[in-house]
Coordinates of C-alpha atoms in Angstrom, one line a residue:
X558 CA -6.7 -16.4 29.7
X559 CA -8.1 -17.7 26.4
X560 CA -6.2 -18.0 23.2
X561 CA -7.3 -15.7 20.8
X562 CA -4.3 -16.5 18.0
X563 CA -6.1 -16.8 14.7
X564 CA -5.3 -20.1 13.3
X565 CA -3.1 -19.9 10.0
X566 CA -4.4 -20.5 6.8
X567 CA -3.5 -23.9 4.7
X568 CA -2.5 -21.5 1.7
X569 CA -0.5 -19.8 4.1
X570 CA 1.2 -22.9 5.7
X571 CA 2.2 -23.9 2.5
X572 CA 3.6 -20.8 0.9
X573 CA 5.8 -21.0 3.7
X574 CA 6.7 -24.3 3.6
X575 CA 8.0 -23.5 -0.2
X576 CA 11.5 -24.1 -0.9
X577 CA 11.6 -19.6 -2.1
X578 CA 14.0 -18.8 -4.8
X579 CA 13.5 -15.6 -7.2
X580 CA 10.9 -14.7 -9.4
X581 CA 12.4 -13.6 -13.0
X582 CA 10.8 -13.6 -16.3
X583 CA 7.5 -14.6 -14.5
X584 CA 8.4 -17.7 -13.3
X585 CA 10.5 -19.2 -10.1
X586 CA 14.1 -19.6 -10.6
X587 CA 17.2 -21.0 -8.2
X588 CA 20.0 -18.5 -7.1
X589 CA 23.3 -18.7 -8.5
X590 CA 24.2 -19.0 -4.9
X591 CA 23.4 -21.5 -2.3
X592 CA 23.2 -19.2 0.9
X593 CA 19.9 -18.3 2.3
X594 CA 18.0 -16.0 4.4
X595 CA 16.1 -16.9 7.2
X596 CA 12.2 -15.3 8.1
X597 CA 11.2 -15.3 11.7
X598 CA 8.0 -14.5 13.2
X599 CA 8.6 -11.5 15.6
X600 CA 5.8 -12.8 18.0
X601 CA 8.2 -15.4 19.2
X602 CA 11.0 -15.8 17.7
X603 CA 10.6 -18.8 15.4
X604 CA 11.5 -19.2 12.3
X605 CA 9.4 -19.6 9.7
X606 CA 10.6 -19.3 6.3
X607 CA 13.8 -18.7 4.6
X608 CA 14.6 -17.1 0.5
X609 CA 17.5 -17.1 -1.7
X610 CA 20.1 -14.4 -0.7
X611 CA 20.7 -13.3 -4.0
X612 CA 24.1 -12.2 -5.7
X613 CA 25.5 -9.6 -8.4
X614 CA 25.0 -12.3 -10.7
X615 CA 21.1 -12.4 -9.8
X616 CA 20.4 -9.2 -10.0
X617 CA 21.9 -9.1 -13.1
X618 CA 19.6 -12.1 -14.2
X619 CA 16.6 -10.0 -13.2
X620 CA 17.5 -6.6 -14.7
X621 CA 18.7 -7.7 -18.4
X622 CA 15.0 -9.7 -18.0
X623 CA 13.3 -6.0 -17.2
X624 CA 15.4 -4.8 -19.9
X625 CA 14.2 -7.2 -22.7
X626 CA 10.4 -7.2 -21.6
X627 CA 10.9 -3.1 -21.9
X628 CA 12.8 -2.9 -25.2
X629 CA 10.7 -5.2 -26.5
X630 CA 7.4 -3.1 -26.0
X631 CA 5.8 -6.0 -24.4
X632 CA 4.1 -4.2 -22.1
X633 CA 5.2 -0.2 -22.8
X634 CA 3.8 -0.5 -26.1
X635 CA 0.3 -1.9 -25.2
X636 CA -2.6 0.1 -25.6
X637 CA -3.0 2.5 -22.4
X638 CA -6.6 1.1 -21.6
X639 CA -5.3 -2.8 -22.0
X640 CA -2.6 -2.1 -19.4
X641 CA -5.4 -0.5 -17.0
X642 CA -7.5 -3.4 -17.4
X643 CA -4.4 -5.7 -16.8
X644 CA -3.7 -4.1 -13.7
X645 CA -6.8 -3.7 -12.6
X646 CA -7.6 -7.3 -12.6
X647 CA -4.3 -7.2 -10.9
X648 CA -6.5 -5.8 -7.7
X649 CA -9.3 -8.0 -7.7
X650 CA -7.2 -10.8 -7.8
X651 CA -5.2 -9.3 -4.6
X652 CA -8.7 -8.2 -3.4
X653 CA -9.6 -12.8 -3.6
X654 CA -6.2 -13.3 -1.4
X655 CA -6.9 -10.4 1.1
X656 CA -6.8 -12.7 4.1
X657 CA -4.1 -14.8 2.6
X658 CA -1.6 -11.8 2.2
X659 CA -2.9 -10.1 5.9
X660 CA -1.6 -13.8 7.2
X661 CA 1.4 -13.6 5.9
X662 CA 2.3 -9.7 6.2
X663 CA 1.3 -11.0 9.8
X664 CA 3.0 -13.7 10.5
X665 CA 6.7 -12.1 9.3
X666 CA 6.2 -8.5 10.1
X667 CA 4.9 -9.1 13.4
X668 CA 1.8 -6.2 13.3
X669 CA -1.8 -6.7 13.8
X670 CA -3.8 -9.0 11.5
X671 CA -6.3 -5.6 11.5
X672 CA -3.8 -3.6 10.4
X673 CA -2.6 -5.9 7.7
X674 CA -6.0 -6.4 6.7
X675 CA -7.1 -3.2 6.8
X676 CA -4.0 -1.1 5.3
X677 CA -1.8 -3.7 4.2
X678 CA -3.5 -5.2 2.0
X679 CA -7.3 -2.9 1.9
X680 CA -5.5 0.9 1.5
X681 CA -3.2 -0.8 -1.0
X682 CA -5.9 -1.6 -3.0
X683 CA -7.0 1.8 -3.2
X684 CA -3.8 2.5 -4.0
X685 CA -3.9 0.2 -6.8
X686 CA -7.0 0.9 -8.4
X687 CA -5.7 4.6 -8.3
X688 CA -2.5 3.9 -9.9
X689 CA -4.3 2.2 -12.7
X690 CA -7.0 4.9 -13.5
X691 CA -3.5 7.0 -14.6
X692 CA -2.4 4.5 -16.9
X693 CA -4.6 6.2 -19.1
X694 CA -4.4 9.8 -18.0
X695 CA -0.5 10.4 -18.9
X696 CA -0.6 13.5 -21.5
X697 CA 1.7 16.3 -22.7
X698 CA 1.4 19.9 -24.0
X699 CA 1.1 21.8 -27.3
X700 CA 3.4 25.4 -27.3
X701 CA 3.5 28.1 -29.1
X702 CA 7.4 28.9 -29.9
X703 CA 9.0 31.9 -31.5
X704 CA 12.2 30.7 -33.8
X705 CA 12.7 33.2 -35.4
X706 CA 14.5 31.4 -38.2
X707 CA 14.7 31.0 -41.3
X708 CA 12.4 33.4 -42.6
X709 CA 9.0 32.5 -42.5
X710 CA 9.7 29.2 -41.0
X711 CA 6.8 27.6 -39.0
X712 CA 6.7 25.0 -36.1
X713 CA 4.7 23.7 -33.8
X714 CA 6.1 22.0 -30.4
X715 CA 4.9 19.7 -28.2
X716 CA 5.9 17.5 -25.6
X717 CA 5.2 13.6 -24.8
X718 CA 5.6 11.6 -21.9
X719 CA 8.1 8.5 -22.3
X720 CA 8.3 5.9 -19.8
X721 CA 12.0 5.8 -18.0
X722 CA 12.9 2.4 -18.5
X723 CA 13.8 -0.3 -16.0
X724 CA 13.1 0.5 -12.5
X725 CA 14.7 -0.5 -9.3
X726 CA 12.2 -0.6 -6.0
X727 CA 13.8 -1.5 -2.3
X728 CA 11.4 -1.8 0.3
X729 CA 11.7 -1.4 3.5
X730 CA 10.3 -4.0 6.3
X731 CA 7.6 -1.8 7.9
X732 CA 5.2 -1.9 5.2
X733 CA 6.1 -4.6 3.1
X734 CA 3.2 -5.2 0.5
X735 CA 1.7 -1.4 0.5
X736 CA 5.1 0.3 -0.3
X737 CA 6.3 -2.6 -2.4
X738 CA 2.8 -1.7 -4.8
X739 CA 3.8 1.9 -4.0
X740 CA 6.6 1.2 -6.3
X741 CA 5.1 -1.7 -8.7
X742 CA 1.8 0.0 -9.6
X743 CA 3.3 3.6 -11.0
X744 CA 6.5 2.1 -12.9
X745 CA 4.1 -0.4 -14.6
X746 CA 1.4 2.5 -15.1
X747 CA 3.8 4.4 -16.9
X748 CA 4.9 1.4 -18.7
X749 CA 8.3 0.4 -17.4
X750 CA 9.4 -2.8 -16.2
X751 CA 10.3 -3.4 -12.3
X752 CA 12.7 -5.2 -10.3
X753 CA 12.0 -5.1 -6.5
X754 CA 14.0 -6.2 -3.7
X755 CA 12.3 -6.2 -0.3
X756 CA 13.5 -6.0 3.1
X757 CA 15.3 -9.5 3.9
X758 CA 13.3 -9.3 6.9
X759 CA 9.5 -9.3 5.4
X760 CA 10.1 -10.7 1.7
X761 CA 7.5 -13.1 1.8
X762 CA 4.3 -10.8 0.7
X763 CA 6.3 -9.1 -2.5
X764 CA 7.0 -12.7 -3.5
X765 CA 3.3 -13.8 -3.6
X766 CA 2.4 -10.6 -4.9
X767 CA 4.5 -11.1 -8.0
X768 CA 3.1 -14.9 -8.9
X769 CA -0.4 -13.1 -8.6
X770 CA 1.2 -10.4 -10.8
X771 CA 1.5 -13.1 -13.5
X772 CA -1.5 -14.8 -13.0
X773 CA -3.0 -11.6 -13.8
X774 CA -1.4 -11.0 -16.8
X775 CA 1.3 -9.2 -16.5
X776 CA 4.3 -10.2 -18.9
X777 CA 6.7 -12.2 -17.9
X778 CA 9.8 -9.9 -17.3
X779 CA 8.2 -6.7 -16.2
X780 CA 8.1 -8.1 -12.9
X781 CA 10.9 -9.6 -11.2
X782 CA 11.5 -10.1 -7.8
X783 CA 14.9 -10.4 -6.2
X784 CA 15.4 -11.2 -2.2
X785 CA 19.0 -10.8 -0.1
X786 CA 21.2 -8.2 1.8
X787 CA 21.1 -4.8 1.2
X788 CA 25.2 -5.0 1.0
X789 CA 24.8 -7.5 -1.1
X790 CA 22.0 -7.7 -3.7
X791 CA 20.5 -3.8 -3.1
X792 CA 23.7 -2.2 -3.7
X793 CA 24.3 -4.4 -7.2
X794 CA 21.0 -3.4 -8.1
X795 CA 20.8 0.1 -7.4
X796 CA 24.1 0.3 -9.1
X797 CA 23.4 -1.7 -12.1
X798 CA 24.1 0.0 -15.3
X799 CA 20.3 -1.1 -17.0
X800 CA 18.8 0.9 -14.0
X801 CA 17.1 3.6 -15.3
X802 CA 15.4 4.9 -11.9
X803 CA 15.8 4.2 -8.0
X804 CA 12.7 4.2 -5.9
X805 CA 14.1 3.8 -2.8
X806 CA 11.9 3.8 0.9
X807 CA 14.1 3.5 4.3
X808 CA 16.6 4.8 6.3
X809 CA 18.1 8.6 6.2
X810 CA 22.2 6.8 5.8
X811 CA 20.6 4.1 3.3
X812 CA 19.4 6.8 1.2
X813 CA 22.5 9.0 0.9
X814 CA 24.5 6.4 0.2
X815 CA 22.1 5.6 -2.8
X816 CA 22.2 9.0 -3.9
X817 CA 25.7 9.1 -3.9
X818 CA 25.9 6.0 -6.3
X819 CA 23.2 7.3 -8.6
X820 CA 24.9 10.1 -9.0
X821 CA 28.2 9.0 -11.3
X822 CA 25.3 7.7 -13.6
X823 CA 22.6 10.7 -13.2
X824 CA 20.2 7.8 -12.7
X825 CA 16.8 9.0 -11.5
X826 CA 16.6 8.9 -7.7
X827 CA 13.1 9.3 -6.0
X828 CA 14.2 8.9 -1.8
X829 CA 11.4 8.5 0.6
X830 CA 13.6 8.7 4.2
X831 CA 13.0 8.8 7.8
X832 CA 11.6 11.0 10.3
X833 CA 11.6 12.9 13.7
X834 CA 8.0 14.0 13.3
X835 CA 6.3 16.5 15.4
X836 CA 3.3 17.5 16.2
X837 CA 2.5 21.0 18.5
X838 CA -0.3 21.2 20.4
X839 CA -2.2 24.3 21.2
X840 CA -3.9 25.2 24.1
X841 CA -7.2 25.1 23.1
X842 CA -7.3 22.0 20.9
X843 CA -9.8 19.6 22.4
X844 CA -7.8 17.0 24.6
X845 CA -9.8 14.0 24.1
X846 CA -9.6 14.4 20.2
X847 CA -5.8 15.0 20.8
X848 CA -5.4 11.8 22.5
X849 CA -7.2 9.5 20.7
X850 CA -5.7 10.9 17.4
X851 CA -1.8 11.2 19.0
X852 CA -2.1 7.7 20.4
X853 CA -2.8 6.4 16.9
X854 CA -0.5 8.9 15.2
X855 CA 2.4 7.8 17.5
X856 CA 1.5 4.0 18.3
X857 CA 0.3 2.7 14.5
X858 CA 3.2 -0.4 13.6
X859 CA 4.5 -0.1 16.9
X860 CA 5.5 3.7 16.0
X861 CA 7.2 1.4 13.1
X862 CA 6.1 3.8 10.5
X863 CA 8.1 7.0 8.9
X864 CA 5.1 9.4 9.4
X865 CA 4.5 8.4 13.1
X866 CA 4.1 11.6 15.6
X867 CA 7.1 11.0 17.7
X868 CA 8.3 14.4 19.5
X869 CA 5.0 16.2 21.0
X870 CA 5.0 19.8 22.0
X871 CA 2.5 21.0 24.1
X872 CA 1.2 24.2 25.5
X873 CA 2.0 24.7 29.5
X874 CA -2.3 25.3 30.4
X875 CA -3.1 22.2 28.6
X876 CA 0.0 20.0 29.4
X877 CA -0.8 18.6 32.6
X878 CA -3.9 17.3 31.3
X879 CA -2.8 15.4 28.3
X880 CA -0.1 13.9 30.3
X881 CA -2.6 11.9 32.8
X882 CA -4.5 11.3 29.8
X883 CA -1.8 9.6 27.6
X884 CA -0.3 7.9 30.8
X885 CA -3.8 6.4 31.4
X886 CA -4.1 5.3 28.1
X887 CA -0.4 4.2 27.4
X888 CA -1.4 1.9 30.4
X889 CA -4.6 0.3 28.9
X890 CA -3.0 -0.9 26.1
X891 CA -3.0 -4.7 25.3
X892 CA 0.1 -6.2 24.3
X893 CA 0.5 -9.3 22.2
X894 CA 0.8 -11.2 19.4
X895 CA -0.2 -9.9 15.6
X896 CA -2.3 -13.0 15.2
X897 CA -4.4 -11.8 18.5
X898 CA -7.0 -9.4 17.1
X899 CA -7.4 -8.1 20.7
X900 CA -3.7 -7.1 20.9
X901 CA -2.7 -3.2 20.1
X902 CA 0.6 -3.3 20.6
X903 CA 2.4 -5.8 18.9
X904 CA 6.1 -7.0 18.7
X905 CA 8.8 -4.9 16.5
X906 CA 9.9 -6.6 13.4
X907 CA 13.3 -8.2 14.6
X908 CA 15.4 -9.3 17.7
X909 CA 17.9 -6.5 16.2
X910 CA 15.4 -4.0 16.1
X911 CA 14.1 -4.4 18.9
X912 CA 18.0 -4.3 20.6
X913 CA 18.2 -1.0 18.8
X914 CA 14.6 0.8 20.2
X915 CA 15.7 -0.2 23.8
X916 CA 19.2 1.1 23.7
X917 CA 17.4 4.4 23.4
X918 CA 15.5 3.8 26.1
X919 CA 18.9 2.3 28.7
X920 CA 20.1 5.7 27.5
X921 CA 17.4 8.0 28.7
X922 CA 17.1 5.9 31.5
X923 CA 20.6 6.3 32.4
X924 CA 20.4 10.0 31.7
X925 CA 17.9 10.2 34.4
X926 CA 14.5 10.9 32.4
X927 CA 11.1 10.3 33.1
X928 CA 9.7 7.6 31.1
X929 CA 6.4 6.0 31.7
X930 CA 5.4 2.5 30.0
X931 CA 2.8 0.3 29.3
X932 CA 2.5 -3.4 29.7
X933 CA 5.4 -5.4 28.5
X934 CA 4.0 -8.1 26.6
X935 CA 3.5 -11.9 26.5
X936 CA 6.8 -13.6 28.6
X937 CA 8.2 -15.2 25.4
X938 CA 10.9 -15.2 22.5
X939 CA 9.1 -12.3 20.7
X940 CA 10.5 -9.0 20.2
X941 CA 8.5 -7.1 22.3
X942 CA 9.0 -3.4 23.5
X943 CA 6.4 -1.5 25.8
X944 CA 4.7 1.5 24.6
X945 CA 6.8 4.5 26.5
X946 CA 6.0 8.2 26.8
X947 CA 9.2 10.0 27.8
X948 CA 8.0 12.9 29.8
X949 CA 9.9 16.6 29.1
X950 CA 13.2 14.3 27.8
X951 CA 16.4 16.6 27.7
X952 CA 17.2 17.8 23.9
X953 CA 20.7 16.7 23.8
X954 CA 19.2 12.8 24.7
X955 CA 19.5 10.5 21.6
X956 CA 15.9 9.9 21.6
X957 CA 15.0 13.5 21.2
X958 CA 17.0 14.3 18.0
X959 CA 17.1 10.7 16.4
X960 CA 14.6 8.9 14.4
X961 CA 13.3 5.8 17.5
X962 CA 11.2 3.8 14.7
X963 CA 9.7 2.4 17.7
X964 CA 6.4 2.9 20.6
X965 CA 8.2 5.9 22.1
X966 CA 7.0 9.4 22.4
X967 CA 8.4 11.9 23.7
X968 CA 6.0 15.0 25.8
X969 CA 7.3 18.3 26.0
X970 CA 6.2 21.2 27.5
X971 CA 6.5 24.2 25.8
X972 CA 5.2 28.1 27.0
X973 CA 3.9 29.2 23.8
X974 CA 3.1 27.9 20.2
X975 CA 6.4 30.2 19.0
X976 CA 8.7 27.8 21.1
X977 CA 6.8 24.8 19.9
X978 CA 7.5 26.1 16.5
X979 CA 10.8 26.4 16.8
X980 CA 11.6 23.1 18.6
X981 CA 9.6 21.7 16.0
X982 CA 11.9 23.0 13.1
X983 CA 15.1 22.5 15.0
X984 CA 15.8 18.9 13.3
X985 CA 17.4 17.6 10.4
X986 CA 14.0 16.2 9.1
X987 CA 11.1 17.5 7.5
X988 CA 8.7 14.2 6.2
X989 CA 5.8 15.0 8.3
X990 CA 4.0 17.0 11.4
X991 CA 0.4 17.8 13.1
X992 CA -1.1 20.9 14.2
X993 CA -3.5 21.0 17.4
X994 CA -5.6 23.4 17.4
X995 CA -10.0 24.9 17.1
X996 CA -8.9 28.0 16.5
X997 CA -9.2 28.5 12.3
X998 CA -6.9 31.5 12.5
X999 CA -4.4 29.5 14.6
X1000 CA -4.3 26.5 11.8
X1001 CA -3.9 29.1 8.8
X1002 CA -1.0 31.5 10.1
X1003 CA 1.3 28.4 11.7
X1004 CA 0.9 25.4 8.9
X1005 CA 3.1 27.7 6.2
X1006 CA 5.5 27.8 8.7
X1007 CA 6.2 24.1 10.0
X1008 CA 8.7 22.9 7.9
X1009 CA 7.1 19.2 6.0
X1010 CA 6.5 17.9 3.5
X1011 CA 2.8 17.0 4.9
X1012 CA 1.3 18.9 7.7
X1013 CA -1.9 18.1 9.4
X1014 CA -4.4 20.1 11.3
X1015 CA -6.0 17.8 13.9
X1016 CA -5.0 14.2 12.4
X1017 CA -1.9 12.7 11.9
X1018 CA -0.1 9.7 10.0
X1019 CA -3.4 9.2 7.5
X1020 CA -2.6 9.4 3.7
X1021 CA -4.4 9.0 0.6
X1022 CA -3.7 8.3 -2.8
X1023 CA -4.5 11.1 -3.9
X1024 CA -2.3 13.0 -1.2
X1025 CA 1.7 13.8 -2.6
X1026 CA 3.9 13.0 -0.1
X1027 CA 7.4 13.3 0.7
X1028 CA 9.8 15.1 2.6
X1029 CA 11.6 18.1 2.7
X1030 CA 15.8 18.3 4.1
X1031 CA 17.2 15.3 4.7
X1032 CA 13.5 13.2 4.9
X1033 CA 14.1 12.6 1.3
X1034 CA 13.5 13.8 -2.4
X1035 CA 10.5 13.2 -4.8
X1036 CA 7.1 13.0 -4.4
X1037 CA 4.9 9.8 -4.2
X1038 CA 1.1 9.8 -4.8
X1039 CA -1.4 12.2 -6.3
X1040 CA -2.2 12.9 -10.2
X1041 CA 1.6 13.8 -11.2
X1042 CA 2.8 10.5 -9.4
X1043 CA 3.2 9.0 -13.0
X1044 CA 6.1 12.4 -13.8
X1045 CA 8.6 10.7 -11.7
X1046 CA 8.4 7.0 -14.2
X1047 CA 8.7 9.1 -17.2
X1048 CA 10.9 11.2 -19.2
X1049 CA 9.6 14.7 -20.9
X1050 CA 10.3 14.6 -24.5
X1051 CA 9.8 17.9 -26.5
X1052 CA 9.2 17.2 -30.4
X1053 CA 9.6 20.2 -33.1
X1054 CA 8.3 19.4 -36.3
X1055 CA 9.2 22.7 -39.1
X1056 CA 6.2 23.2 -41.7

């Protein structure tokens, strides 16, 4: 067969080759500690990369730097329609490196170069762009109040938005770059000053990202970028006393815990979390348009994505049919390497991930249900895990009530949209879920009822900018996105002037 790896960029080679320690004050500094953190490519198993694993002492380095660039107004006291500019150029520049950054997103993620080009780095541009355009949109109110004293007294009220302060981002490994700016581009919006830590997995985008950050003219110390453990350097900087606000994407567990910190400081907390999402097919939603929009919804990332369609209900008349249909195209699926354009299904992010994705399946296996899966991938290193459909799985099995995070679906046959409904809502999540259906009626009287934070009719997994999202019970608190997205970066200050 012909080799259809992309060849890597020199810009890219030589990024990696860097000796990586953390990015402060808006240049490159050393750790205080000599340990580091290796970065393998999922596709085989190599490594190739390794950054500082950062201490308390770091992240202490990096926060009293966000500190001084945001009591010092550097950047929160700029004119609104300078900071948009700034940040705008911000996105060409990213725009210039878009094959540079889908390389490396790539090469230590372990998705497809498409995806990273085309979401990774393309929809975070939109993102971007979007983010800026509210630098200059942040307003308050004017109210009417009735104190009643003294005697003939006047006022007049209104309120102002204030940015919060220093920032703390964590960023999970699934989405390196796009989450990382999902955190970056509102704090600086709104005029605070960042420190991110990414996964110690995929670090190697957020790093680049924050040189380009200078180079467009951000100031130094608004910025900073620190890489290690979550044990280590995420839980000194989510509990650092400077922290104003937590913007934390990941796990369900991860996200308690951070909550639980935050707490004995009423620190802001905005908690993006995980997901068991469904989506409920009716019986007469068209089954081509349901496939091809399922098998995207479900397989995206390897399924490595907290909106991904995971548990599927569908009708009994119309059950048989999608089956055959998702078996057949389960089956056709390439498997490969992210640096293959022709691949579909690419590895999972880590040798431990991938450990934890097919303990799931040994269990359902040895539990005796049905699974059907695709082609297993290149016979390497890699971390590769077929794509699996697990037919009409038992609701006590692991895989049914847990969030996978991997290419597994389960299909389950229900009698009547009611039962879907309430299989649906029988979890402990609520980030997102589809409706199935070409009946109007059907999509109007069932979408109030599913409970999620997003709910679509007849697509699934696609956001917009524009779009809040978030989850409702234990999928997380706060909303990302849309025209209010800046609320969550500011404070709400009333001022009452007597006259």
């Amino acid at each position: 067969m012909p080799d259809n790896t992309l060849a890597v960029m020199d810009s890219v080679s030589r990024f990696l080759d860097r000796h990586h320690g953390l990015y402060i004050d808006g240049q490159w500094c050393e750790a205080s500690t000599e340990g580091r953190l290796a970065v393998y490519n999922p596709a085989d198993g190599q490594q190739i990369s390794s950054t500082a694993d950062a201490n308390a002492q770091d992240v202490a380095h990096a926060v009293q730097s966000a500190h001084q660039a945001f009591t010092s107004g550097i950047w929160a006291q700029r004119l609104p329609a300078e900071r948009e500019r700034i940040l705008l150029r911000y996105a060409d520049l990213v725009e210039q490196h878009t094959e540079e950054l889908a390389q490396l997103e790539t090469l230590e993620q372990g998705k497809s170069i498409n995806i990273a080009r085309m979401f990774e780095v393309g929809c975070t541009l939109n993102w971007m762009r979007y983010t800026a355009g509210l630098t200059t949109k942040i307003t308050g109110q004017t109210l009417d109040v009735s104190i009643p004293m003294p005697p003939g007294a006047k006022y007049q009220v209104y309120t102002r938005k204030e940015p919060i302060g220093v920032v703390a981002g964590i960023v999970p490994w699934n989405f390196p770059l796009m989450i990382a700016m999902w955190k970056v581009m509102p704090a600086l919006a709104a005029g605070c000053s960042i420190v991110i830590k990414p996964s110690e997995t995929t670090p190697l985008t957020v790093l680049r990202m924050a040189e380009l950050a200078t180079e467009a003219g951000i100031p130094p110390g608004v910025f900073n970028v620190v890489t290690g453990k979550g044990a280590g350097c995420g839980k000194a900087l989510t509990e650092h006393p400077l922290v104003a606000k937590v913007s934390f994407t990941g796990s369900t567990p991860v996200g308690k815990g951070i909550a639980r910190a935050a707490a004995d400081r009423l620190t802001r907390v905005t908690l993006e979390l995980g997901g068991k999402n469904p989506a409920i097919v009716l019986k007469d939603a068209d089954p081509q348009q349901v496939i091809e929009g399922l098998m995207a919804g479900s397989f995206l990332n390897q399924g490595q994505v907290c909106a991904a369609s995971s548990r599927i209900y569908i009708e009994a008349p119309i059950y048989d049919t999608l089956v055959a249909g998702f078996e057949q195209a389960v089956k056709s699926l390439t498997v490969g390497p992210g640096m293959d354009a022709n691949a579909q299904i690419n590895p999972l992010v880590s040798s431990d991930h991938r450990n934890k994705v097919a303990a799931y399946l040994d269990d359902a296996r040895s539990k005796h249900a049905e699974l059907i899966s695709g082609a297993s991938g290149p016979d390497s290193q890699g971390f590769y895990i077929p794509p699996t459909l697990v037919i009409n799985p038992d609701d006590k099995l692991n895989l049914t009530r847990e969030e996978v995070f991997g290419p597994v679906v389960n299909l389950i046959r229900v009698a009547d949209a009611e039962e879907a409904l309430r299989k649906a809502n029988d979890t402990d999540y609520g980030l997102t879920a589809s409706l199935w259906t070409t009946s109007l009626q059907a999509a109007m009287a069932y979408t109030p009822r599913i409970q999620a934070g997003t709910v679509w009719v007849n697509t699934h997994t696609l956001i917009d900018a524009n779009m809040p999202f978030g989850g409702f019970k234990q999928s997380g608190s706060g909303r990302d996105f849309g025209p209010d997205w800046l609320d969550a970066y500011t404070e709400s200050k009333s001022v009452c002037i007597r006259y």
